[in-house]
Coordinates of C-alpha atoms in Angstrom, one line a residue:
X76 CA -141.4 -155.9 -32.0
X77 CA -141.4 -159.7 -31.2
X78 CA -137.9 -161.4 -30.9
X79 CA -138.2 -164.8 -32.0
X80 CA -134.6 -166.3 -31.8
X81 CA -133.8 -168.9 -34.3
X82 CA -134.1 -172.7 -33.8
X83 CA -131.1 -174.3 -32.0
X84 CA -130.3 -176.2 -35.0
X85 CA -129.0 -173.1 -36.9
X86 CA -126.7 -171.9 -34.5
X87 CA -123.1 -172.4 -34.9
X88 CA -121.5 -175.4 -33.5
X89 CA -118.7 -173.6 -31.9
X90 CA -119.6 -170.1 -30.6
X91 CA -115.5 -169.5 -29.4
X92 CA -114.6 -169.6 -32.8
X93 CA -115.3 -165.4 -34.3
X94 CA -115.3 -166.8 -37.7
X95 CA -118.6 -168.9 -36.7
X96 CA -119.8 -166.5 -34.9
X97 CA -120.4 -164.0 -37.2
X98 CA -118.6 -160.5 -37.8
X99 CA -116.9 -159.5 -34.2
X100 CA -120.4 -160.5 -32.4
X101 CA -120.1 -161.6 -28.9
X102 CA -120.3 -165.1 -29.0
X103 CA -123.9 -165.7 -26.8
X104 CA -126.0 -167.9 -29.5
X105 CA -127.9 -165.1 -29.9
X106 CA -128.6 -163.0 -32.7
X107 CA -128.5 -159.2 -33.0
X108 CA -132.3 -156.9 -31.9
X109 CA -133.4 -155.4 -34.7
X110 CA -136.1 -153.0 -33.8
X111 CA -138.7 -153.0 -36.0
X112 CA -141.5 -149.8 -35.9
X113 CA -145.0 -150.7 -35.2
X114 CA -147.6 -148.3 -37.4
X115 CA -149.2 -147.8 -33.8
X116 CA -146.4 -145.8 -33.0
X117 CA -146.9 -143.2 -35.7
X118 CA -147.4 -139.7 -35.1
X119 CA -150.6 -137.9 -36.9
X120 CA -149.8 -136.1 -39.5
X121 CA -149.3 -132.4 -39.5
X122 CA -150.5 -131.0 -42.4
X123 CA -153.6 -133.9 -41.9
X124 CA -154.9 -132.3 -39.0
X125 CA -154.4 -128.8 -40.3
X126 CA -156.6 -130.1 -43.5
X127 CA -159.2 -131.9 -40.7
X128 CA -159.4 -128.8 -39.0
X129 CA -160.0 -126.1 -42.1
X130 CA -162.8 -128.4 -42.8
X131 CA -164.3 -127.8 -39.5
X132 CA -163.7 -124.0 -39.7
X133 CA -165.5 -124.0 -42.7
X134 CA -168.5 -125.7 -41.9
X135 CA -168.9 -123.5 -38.5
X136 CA -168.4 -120.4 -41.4
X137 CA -171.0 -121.9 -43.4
X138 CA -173.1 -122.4 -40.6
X139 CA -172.9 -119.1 -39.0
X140 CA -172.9 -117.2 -42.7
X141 CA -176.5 -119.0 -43.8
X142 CA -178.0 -118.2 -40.2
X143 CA -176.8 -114.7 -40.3
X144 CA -178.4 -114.5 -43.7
X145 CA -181.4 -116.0 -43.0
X146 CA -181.9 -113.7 -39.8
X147 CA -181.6 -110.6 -41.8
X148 CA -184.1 -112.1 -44.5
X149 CA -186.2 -112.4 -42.2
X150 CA -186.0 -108.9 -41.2
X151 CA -186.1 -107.9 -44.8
X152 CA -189.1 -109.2 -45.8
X153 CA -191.1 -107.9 -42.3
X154 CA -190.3 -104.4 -43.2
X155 CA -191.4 -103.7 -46.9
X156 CA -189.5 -100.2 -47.2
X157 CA -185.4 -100.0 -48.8
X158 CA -185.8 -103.5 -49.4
X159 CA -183.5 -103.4 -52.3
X160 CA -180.9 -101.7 -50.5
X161 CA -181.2 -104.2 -47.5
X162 CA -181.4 -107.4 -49.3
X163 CA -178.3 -106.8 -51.8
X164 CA -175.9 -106.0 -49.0
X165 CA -176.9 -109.4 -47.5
X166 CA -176.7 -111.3 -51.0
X167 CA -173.2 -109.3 -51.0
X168 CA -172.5 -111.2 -47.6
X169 CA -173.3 -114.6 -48.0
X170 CA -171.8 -114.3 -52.1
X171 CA -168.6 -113.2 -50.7
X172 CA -168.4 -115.3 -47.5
X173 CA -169.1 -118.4 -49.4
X174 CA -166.0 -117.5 -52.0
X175 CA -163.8 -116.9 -49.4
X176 CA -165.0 -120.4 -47.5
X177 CA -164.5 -122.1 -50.7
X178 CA -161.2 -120.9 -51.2
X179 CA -160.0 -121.7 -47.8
X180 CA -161.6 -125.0 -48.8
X181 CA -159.2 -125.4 -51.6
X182 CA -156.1 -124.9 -49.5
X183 CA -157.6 -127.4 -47.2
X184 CA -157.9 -130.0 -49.7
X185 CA -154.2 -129.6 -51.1
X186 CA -153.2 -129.9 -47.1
X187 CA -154.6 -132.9 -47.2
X188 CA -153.4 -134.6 -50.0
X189 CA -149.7 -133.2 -48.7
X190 CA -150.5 -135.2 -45.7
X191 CA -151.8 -138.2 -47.4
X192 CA -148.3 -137.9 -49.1
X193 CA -146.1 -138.4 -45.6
X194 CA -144.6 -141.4 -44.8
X195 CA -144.5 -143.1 -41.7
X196 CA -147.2 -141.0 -40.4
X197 CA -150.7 -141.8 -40.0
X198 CA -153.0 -140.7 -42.4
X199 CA -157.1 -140.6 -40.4
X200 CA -157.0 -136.8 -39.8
X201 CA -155.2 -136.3 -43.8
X202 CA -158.4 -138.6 -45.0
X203 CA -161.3 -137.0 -42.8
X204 CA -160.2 -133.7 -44.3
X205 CA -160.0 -134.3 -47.6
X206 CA -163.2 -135.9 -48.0
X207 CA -165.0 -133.0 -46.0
X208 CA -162.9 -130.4 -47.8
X209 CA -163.9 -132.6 -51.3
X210 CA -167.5 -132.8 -50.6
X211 CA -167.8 -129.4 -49.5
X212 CA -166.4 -127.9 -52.9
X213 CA -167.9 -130.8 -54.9
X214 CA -171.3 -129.6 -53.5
X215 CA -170.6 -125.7 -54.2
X216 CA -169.4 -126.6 -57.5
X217 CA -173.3 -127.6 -57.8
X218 CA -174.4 -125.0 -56.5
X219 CA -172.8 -122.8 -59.1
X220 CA -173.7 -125.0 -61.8
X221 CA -177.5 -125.1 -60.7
X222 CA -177.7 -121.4 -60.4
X223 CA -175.7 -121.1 -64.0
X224 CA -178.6 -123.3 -65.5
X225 CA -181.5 -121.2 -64.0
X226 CA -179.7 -118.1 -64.8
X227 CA -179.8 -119.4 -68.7
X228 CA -183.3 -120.3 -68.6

């Protein structure tokens, strides 16, 4: 964004003359503003804050999901009658809320590496998410693994 015109040396001798003067250019020793964009004035990618954003849903759904289960362990194991009933719909719950969180934290990844993709937009939302949505399935991929190994031995 800085115009810096060129030294006086390397201006033409004889601006009246249009042939030293350039192509048609008005003849004012001064060269034609190119503006040049600054990174600074890059909009936030879309799809990067949509990935940033999954990634907080999820972790308030993870949250929530873990506290509601543990509430109505809690309750399970205080009352000793139909605790086989009780306690496998709530080991339904948390099963299927934590497949459906980890599947909304696969679309979350892809949306971020779409974002990290855009050009000439700026990529700190696209990079927040990816790593939150990443470490959040890295982590429930060893959680699956760990309970595969126990279930084995």
């Amino acid at each position: 964004m800085d115009y810096n015109p060129p030294p006086r040396s390397e201006l033409p001798e004889d601006p009246a003359d249009p042939s030293l003067s350039g192509h048609g250019a008005p003849a004012n020793n001064e060269q034609e503003y190119v503006f040049q964009e600054n990174k600074r004035d890059f909009k936030h990618s879309g799809p990067g804050i949509a990935s940033f954003v999954i990634a907080l849903v999820t972790l308030i759904g993870y949250a929530v999901s873990f506290v509601f289960v543990g509430m109505q362990a809690s309750d399970i194991l205080s009352n000793s009658n139909e605790v086989i009933a009780d306690s496998s719909a709530t080991i339904m719950f948390l099963g299927l809320t934590v497949l459906i969180l980890a599947a909304v934290n696969v679309i979350g990844a892809v949306i971020g590496i779409i974002g990290l993709t855009l050009r000439r937009r700026r990529k700190v939302f696209a990079i927040i998410g990816t790593i939150i949505n990443g470490a959040i399935l890295l982590l429930f991929m060893l959680l699956i693994a760990t309970i595969l190994v126990n279930a084995g031995a």
